XYZ file of C-alpha atoms in Angstrom:
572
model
C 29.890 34.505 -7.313
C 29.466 32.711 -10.871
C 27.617 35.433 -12.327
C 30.563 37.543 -11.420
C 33.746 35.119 -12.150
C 32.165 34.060 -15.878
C 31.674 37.845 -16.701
C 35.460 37.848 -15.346
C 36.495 35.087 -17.927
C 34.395 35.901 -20.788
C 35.655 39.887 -20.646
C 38.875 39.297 -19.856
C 38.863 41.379 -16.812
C 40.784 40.871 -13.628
C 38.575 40.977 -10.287
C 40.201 44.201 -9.001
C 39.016 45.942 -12.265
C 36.990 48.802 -11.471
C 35.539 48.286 -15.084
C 34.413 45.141 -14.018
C 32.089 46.081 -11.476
C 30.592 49.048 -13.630
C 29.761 46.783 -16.192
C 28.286 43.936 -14.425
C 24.908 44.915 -14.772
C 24.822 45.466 -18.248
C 26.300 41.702 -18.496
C 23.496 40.876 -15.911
C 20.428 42.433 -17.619
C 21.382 42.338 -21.627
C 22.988 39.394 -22.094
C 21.468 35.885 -22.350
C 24.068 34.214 -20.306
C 23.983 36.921 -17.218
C 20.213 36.835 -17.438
C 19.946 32.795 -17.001
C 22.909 33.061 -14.272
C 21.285 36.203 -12.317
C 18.044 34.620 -11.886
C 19.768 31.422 -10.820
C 21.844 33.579 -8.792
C 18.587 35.446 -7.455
C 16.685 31.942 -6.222
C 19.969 30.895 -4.842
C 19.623 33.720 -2.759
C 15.848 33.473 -1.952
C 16.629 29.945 -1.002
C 19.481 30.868 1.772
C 17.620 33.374 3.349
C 14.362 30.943 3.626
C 16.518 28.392 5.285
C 17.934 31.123 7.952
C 13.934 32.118 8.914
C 12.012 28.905 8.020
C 10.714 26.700 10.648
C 8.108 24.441 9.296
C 8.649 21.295 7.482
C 6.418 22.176 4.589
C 8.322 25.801 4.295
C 12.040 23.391 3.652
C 9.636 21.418 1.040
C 9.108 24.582 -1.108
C 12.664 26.095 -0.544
C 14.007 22.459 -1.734
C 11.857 22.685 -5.246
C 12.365 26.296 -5.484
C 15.962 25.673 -4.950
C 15.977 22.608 -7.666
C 13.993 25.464 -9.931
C 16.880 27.964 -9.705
C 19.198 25.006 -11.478
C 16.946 25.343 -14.701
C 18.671 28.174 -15.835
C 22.133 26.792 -15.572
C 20.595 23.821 -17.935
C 20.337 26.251 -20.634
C 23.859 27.505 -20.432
C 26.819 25.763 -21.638
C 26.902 23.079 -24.416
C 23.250 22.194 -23.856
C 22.210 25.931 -25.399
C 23.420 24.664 -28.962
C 21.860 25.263 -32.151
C 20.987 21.627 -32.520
C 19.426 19.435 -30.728
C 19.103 22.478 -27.738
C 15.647 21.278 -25.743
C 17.162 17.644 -25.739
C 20.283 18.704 -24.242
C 18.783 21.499 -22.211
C 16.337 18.892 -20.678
C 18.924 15.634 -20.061
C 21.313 18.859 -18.815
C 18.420 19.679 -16.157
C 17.700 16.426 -14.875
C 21.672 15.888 -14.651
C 21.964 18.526 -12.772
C 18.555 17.891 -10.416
C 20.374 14.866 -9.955
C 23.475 15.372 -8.820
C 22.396 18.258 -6.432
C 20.697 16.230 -4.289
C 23.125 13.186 -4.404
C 25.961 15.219 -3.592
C 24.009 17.945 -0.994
C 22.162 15.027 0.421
C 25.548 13.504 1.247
C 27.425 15.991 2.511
C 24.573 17.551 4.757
C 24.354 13.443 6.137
C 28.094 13.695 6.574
C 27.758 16.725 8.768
C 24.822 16.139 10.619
C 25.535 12.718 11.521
C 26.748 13.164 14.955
C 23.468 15.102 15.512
C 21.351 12.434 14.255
C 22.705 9.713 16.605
C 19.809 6.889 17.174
C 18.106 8.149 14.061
C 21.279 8.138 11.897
C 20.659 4.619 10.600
C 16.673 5.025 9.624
C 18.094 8.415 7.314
C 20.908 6.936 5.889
C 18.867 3.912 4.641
C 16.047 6.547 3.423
C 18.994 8.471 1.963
C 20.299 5.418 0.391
C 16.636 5.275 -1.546
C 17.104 8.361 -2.452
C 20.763 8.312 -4.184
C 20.040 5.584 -6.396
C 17.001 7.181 -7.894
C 19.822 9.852 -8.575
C 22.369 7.462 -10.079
C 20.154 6.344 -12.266
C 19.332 9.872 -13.692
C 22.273 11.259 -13.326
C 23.905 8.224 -15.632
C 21.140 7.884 -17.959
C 20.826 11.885 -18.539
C 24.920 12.349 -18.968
C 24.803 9.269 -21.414
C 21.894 11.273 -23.451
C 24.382 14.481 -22.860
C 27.464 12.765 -24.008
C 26.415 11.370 -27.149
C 24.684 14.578 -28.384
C 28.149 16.126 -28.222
C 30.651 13.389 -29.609
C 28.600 11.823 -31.885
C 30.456 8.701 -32.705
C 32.316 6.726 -30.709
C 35.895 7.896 -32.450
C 35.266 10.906 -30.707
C 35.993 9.083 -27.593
C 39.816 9.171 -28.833
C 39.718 13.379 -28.438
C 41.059 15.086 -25.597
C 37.150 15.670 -24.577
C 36.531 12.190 -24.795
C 38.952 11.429 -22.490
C 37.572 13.806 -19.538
C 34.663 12.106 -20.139
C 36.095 8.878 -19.797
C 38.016 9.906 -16.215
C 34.012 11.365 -15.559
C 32.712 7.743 -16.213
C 35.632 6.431 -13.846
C 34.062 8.406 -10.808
C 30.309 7.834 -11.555
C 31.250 3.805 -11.458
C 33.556 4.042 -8.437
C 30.578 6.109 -6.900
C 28.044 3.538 -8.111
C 30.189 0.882 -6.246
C 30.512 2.688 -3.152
C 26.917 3.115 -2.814
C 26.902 -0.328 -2.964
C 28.770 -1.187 -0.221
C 26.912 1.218 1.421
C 23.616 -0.868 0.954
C 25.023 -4.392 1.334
C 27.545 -4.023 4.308
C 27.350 -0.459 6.483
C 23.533 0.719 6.386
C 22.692 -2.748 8.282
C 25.878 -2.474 10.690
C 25.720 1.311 11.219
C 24.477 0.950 14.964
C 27.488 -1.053 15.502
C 29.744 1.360 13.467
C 31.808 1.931 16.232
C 35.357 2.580 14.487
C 33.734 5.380 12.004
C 33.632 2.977 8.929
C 30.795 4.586 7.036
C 31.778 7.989 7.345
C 35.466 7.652 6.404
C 33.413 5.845 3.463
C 30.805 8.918 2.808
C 33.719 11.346 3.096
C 35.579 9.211 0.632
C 32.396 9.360 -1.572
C 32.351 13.419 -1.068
C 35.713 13.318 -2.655
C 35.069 11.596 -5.472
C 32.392 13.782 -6.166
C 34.342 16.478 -5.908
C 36.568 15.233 -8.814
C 33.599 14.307 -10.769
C 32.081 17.551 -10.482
C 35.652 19.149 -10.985
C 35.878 16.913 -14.627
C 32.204 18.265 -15.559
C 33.410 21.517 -15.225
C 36.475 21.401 -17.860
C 33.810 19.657 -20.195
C 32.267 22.573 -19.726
C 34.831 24.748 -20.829
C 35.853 22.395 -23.962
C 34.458 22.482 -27.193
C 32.947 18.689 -28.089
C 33.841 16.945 -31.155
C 30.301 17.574 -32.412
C 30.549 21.275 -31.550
C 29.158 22.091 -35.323
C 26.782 20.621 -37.690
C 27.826 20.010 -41.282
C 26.844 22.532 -43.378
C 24.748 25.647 -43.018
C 21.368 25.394 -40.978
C 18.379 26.596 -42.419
C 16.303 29.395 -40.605
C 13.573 26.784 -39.382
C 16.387 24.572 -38.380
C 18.070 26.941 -36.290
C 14.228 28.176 -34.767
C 13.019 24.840 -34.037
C 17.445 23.278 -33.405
C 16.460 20.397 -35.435
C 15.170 19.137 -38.907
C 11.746 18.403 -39.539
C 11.365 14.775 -40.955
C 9.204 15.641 -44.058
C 5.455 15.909 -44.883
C 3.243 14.529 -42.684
C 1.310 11.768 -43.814
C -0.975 9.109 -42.149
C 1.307 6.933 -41.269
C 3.780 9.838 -39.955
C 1.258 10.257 -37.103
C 2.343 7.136 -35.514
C 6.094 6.845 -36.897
C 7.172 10.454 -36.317
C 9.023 10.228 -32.905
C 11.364 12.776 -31.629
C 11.891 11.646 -27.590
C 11.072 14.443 -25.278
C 14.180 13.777 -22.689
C 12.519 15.797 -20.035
C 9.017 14.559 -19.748
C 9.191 10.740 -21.479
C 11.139 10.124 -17.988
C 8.907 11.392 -15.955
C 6.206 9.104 -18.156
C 8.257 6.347 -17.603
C 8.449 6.575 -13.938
C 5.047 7.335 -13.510
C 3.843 4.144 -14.983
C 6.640 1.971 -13.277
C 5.698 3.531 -10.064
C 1.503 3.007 -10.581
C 2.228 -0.637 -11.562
C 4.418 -1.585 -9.009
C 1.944 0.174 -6.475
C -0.965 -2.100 -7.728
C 1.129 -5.338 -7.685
C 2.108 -4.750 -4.308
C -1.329 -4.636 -3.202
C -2.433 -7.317 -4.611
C 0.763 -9.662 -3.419
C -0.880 -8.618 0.105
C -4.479 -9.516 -0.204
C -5.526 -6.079 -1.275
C -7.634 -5.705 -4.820
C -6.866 -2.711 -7.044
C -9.158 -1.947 -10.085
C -7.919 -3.036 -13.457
C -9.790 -0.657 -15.476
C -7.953 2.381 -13.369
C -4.280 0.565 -14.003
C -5.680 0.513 -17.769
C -6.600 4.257 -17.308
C -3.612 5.739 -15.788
C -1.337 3.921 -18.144
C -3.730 4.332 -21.510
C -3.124 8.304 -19.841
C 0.532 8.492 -20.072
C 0.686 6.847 -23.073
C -0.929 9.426 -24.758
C 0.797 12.243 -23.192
C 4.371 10.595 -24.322
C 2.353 10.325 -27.516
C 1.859 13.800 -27.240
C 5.273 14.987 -25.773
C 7.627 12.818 -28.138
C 5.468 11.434 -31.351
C 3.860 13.502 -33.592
C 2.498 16.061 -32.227
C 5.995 16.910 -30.408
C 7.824 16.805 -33.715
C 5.197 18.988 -35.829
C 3.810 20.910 -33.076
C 6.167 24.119 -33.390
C 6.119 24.192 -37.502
C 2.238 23.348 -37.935
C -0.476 25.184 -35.997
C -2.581 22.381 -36.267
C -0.704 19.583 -35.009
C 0.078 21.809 -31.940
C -3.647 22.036 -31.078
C -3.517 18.318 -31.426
C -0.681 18.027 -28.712
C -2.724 21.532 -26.567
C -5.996 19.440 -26.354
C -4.473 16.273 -25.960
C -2.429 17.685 -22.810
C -5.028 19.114 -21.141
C -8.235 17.424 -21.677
C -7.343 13.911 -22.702
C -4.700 13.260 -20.652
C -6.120 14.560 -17.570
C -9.455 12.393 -17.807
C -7.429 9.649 -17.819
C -4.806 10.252 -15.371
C -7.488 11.470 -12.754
C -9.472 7.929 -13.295
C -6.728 5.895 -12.376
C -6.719 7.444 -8.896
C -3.276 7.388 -8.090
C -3.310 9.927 -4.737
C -5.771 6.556 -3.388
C -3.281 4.249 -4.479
C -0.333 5.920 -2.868
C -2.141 6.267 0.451
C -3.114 2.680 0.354
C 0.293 1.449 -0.805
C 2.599 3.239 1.099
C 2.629 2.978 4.905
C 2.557 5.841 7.526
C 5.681 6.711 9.166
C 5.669 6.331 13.159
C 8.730 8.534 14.047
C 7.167 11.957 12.622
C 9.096 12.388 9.362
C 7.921 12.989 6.323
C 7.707 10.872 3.772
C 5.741 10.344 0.607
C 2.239 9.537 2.008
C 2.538 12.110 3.923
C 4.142 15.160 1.865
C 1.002 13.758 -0.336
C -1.389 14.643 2.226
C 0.277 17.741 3.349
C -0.051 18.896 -0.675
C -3.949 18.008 -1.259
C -5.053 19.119 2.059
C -3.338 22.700 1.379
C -5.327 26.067 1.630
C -3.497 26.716 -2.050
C -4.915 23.112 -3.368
C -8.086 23.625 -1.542
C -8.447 27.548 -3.702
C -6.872 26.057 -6.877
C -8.819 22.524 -6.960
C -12.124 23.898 -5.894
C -14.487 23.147 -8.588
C -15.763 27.097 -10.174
C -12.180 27.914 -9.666
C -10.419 24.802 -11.788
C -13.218 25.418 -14.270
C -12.420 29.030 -14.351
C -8.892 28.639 -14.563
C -8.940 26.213 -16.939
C -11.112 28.752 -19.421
C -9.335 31.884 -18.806
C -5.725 30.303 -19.173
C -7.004 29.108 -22.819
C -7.599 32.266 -23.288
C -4.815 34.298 -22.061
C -2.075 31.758 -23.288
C -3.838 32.607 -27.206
C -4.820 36.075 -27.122
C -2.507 37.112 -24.283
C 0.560 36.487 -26.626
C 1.915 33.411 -24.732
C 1.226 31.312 -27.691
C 4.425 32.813 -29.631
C 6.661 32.733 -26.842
C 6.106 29.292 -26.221
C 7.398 28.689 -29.604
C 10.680 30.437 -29.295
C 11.492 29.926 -25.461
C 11.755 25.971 -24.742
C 10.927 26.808 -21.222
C 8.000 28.954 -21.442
C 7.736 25.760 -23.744
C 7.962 23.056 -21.146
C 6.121 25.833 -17.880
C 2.703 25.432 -21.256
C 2.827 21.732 -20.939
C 2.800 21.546 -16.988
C 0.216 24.386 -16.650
C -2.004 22.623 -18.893
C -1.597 19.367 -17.635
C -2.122 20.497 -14.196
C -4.904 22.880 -14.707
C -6.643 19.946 -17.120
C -5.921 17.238 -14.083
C -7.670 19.968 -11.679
C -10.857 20.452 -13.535
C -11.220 16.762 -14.379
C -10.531 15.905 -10.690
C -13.474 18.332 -9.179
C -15.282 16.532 -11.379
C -14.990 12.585 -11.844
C -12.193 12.123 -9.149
C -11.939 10.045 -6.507
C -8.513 10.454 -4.600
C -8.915 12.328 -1.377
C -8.009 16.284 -0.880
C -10.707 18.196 -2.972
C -14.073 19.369 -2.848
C -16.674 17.608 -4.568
C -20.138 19.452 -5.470
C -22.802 17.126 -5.926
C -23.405 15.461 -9.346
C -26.024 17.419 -10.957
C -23.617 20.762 -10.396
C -20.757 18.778 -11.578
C -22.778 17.987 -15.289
C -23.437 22.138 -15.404
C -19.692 22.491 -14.853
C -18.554 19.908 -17.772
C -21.388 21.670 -20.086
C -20.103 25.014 -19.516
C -16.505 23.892 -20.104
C -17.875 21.836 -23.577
C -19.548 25.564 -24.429
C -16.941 27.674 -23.709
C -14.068 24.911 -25.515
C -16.744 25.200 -28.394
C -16.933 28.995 -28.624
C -13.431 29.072 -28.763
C -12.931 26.859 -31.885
C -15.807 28.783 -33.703
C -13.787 32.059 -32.829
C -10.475 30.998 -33.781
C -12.148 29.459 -36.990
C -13.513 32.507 -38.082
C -10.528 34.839 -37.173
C -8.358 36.822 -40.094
C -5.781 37.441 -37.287
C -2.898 34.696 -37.502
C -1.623 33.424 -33.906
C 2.151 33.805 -33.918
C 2.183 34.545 -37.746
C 5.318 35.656 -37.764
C 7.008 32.608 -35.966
C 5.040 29.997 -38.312
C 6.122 32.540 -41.335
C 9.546 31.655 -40.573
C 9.531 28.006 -40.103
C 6.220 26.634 -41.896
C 7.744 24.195 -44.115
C 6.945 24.397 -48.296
C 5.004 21.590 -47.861
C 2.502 23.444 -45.775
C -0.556 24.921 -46.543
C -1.254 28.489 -45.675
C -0.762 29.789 -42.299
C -4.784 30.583 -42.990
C -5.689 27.089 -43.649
C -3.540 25.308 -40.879
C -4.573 27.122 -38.823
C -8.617 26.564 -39.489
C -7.708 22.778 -39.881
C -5.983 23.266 -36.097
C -9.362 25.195 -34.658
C -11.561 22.228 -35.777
C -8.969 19.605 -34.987
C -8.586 21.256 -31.083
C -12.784 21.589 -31.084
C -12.963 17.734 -32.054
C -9.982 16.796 -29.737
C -11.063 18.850 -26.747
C -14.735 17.515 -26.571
C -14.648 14.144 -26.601
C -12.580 13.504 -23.423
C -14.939 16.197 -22.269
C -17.752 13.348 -23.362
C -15.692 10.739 -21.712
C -15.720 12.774 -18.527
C -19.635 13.124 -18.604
C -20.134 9.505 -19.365
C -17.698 8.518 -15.741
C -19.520 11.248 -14.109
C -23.358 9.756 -14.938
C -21.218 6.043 -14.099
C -20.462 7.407 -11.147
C -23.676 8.961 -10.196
C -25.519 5.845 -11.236
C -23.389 3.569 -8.922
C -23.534 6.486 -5.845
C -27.592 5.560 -6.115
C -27.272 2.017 -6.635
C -24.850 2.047 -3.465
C -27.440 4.095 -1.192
C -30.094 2.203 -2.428
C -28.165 -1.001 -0.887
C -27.425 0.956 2.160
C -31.210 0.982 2.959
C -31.835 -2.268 2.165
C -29.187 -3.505 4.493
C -30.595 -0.957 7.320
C -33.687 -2.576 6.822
C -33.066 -6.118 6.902
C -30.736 -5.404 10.115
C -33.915 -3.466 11.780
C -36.841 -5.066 10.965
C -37.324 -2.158 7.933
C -38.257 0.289 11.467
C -37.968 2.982 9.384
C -40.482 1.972 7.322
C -42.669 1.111 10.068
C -42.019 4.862 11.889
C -43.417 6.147 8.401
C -46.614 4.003 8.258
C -47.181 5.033 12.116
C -46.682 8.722 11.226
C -49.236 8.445 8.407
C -52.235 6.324 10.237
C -51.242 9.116 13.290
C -52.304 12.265 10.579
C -55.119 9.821 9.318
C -56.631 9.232 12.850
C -56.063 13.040 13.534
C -57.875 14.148 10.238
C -60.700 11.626 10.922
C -61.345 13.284 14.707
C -61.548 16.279 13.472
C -64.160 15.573 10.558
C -66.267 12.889 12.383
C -66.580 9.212 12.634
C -67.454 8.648 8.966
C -64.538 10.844 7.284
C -61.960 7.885 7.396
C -63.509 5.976 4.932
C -64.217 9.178 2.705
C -61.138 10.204 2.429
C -58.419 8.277 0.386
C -54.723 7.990 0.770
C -55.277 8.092 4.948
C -56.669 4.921 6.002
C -53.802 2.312 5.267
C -50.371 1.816 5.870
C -48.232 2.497 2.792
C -44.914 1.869 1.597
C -42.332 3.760 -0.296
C -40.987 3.064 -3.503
């Protein structure tokens, strides 16, 4: 129904139109705004018929993120798909919209099903609860990122789209209130919520929402204050939707920041989560390992590093510096991330719910114990994946569209973060879900990674071809040096930057394989101490029993000829 009524509006042409109709699919197919809203409009409708057929729990968990998926493409529509500042506004767009979708569906499908839920009304409204403030938060903090993008300044407050906004503001804070109340007075009382007080509430809420969501949609349709940069862009302005600082010196590699509004969250949240995991196992008694806190935070540091510092802000104009952010993704990062052992830490954090929902220990065990995470995490196959997608993504043409789409873009950066976390879990993990080969296979698998990762870098070193020439001959700044060169420096920067987490990941796995020995070593000693060392004994009996046996069969005198037979012995 959008895909039809904004062809409607943007043609002119009345609903009854034959015209319309005919040409729908040409508005569908060749035009960037029917394309992003008939795919949306496609997983919409994959979504509604998986709800009519599914049955299973996990089934409604991948129709929820398939259905969050489908709002991706609504992101890029709108203001956010500005020349300027586009994959900022695209991603704080997004998460506004991820946000609000399941505050506002949540609610209404509570509101509905309430009378169905009955005793267990109270347990999912306070899970709920949990739930909507996580999308308050984003939904504020992403619409403040949104809203200053497009006025600007704050005299821009003063314009007619400044007001909207304002009235938008309004409803988020009387919204923010309510849920509130909610918390403080009816979720404790809703047993006893005889007269209907928390759903006149809710509905209340559902209302507000309505106007809020109403408000979004005239911003929507209004051009903002900042609706056009001063002065013409430049062609690797309007290719990369924002201006390149300036030459990139030493110190440029730690000052250059440009903040990456879709994945620095997600960083952020990560590390809050991880820390506030640990500290509330040690606040009961528990201990949690220091060195994998240090790990799993040292990790996302360096992928925000890589994301929003330097790396982010060069990476599309300098070939080089986007091999830095490639390796960093997925080699460094997921040694890291994988040694802080954060699937253990959730299990052990977060307790088991009695009543047969799901929550997040178990959708976490539901995931790693998959048949798809069991195919994709087994060791040859991470390996292999992680080979042949460096591969394909370079040679395969990937590599260019990367650099024009922001979200083939942003689908690079989670493939290679997940395929790197994969590899370097079948290795040196420790969380529970995968299979594990023993350790000597494990040191074949990082070598032929390290040869393959090295074979690369000497090909793309020695190539004449130029990866995505044509996209780096349109925005490599003067300042550059060749296309040639950069792209040499970027081959021996990616083989330098790609082996030594692989080295890193060798040096846990021998760790590891030291302490496994030292640990079974310690497991026989205890045995023995608790048995008398029986085992030992059994072995001394078994080789006096072969001694006696030999010495029957050669004659009384053979015992004393032959060596090794005669007394007990003990093993090293």
């Amino acid at each position: 129904m959008t895909l039809v009524l904004t062809y409607a509006d943007i043609s002119g042409l009345s609903l009854a139109d034959a015209n319309l109709w005919r040409t729908l699919s040409f508005f569908a197919t060749d035009f960037e705004v029917g394309q992003y809203l008939s795919v949306s409009a496609l997983i919409a409708f994959l979504v509604a018929s998986g709800t009519a057929i599914m049955r299973s729990t996990a089934g409604a968990g991948v129709l929820a993120v398939l259905g969050l998926a489908g709002l991706w493409p609504i992101a890029l529509n709108g203001h956010a798909g500005g020349s300027l500042n586009h994959d900022i506004a695209v991603n704080s767009q997004a998460i506004h919209l991820f946000g609000i979708s399941v505050w506002v569906g949540g609610l209404v499908v509570l509101v509905a099903s309430s009378r169905v839920l009955q005793d267990d009304l109270s347990a999912v409204v306070r899970r709920y609860s949990n739930i909507a403030l996580w999308c308050f938060v984003a939904v504020a903090l992403s619409g403040l990122v949104g809203s200053w993008l497009r006025l600007g300044s704050w005299s821009s407050l003063a314009s007619g789209y400044g007001a909207i906004l304002a009235a938008k503001i309004l409803a988020l804070v009387l919204l923010g209130g309510a849920g509130v109340l909610h918390r403080r007075r009816y979720i404790a009382q809703l047993q006893q919520d005889r007269d209907g007080a928390f759903g006149r509430l809710a509905a209340g809420e559902i209302i507000v929402m309505a106007v809020a969501m109403g408000l979004g949609v005239a911003l929507g349709r209004i051009a903002p204050p900042l609706a056009a940069p001063e002065g013409e862009l430049t062609v690797s302005e309007s290719l990369l939707h924002f201006a390149l600082p300036g030459p990139l010196d030493w110190p440029g590699w730690i000052t250059a920041w440009r903040v990456d509004t879709l994945w620095a969250p997600i960083a952020v949240v990560a590390v809050g989560w991880y820390i506030a995991a640990a500290v509330k196992l040690r606040r009961r008694g528990d201990s949690w390992s220091l060195g994998r806190t240090t790990a799993w935070v040292f990790g996302w540091l360096l992928f925000t590093w890589a994301t929003s510092g330097a790396p982010g802000v060069y990476g599309k104009a300098l070939f080089s510096m986007h091999m830095v952010q490639h390796m960093t993704i997925a080699t460094a990062v997921p040694t890291f991330l994988v040694l802080g052992a954060p699937v253990t830490l959730l299990l052990r954090s977060t307790p088991a719910r009695k009543d047969g929902s799901y929550g997040p220990r178990e959708w976490t065990l539901r995931v790693i114990h998959s048949p798809y995470v069991a195919i994709v995490g087994y060791p040859i196959v991470a390996a292999g994946m992680f080979i042949v997608s460096l591969a394909a993504f370079y040679y395969g043409g990937m590599f260019e569209w990367s650099m024009r789409s922001h979200t083939a873009h942003q689908l690079m950066v989670a493939h290679f973060l997940i395929a790197g976390y994969l590899f370097a879990s079948s290795v040196v993990g420790v969380d529970p879900g995968q299979f594990r080969p023993p350790y000597p296979m494990r040191m074949v698998l990082i070598m032929v990674v390290f040869a393959y990762h090295a074979f690369f870098s000497v090909s793309l070193m020695a190539s004449t071809t130029i990866l995505a020439g044509t996209w780096f001959g349109l925005v490599n700044p003067p300042w550059a040096a060749s296309l040639a060169d950069d792209q040499y420096l970027g081959a021996s920067m990616g083989w330098a930057l790609g082996d030594y987490p692989l080295g890193i990941m060798a040096g846990a796995l021998i760790w590891q394989w030291v302490r496994a020995d030292h640990a079974e070593q310690r497991r026989f000693d205890r045995k023995a101490a608790r048995d008398g060392d029986a085992e030992l004994a059994d072995y001394n009996a078994y080789l006096r029993s072969i001694a006696e046996h030999r010495s029957r069969e050669r004659g009384p005198d053979s015992a004393t000829s032959t060596p090794g037979y005669g007394a007990p012995s003990r093993r090293l």
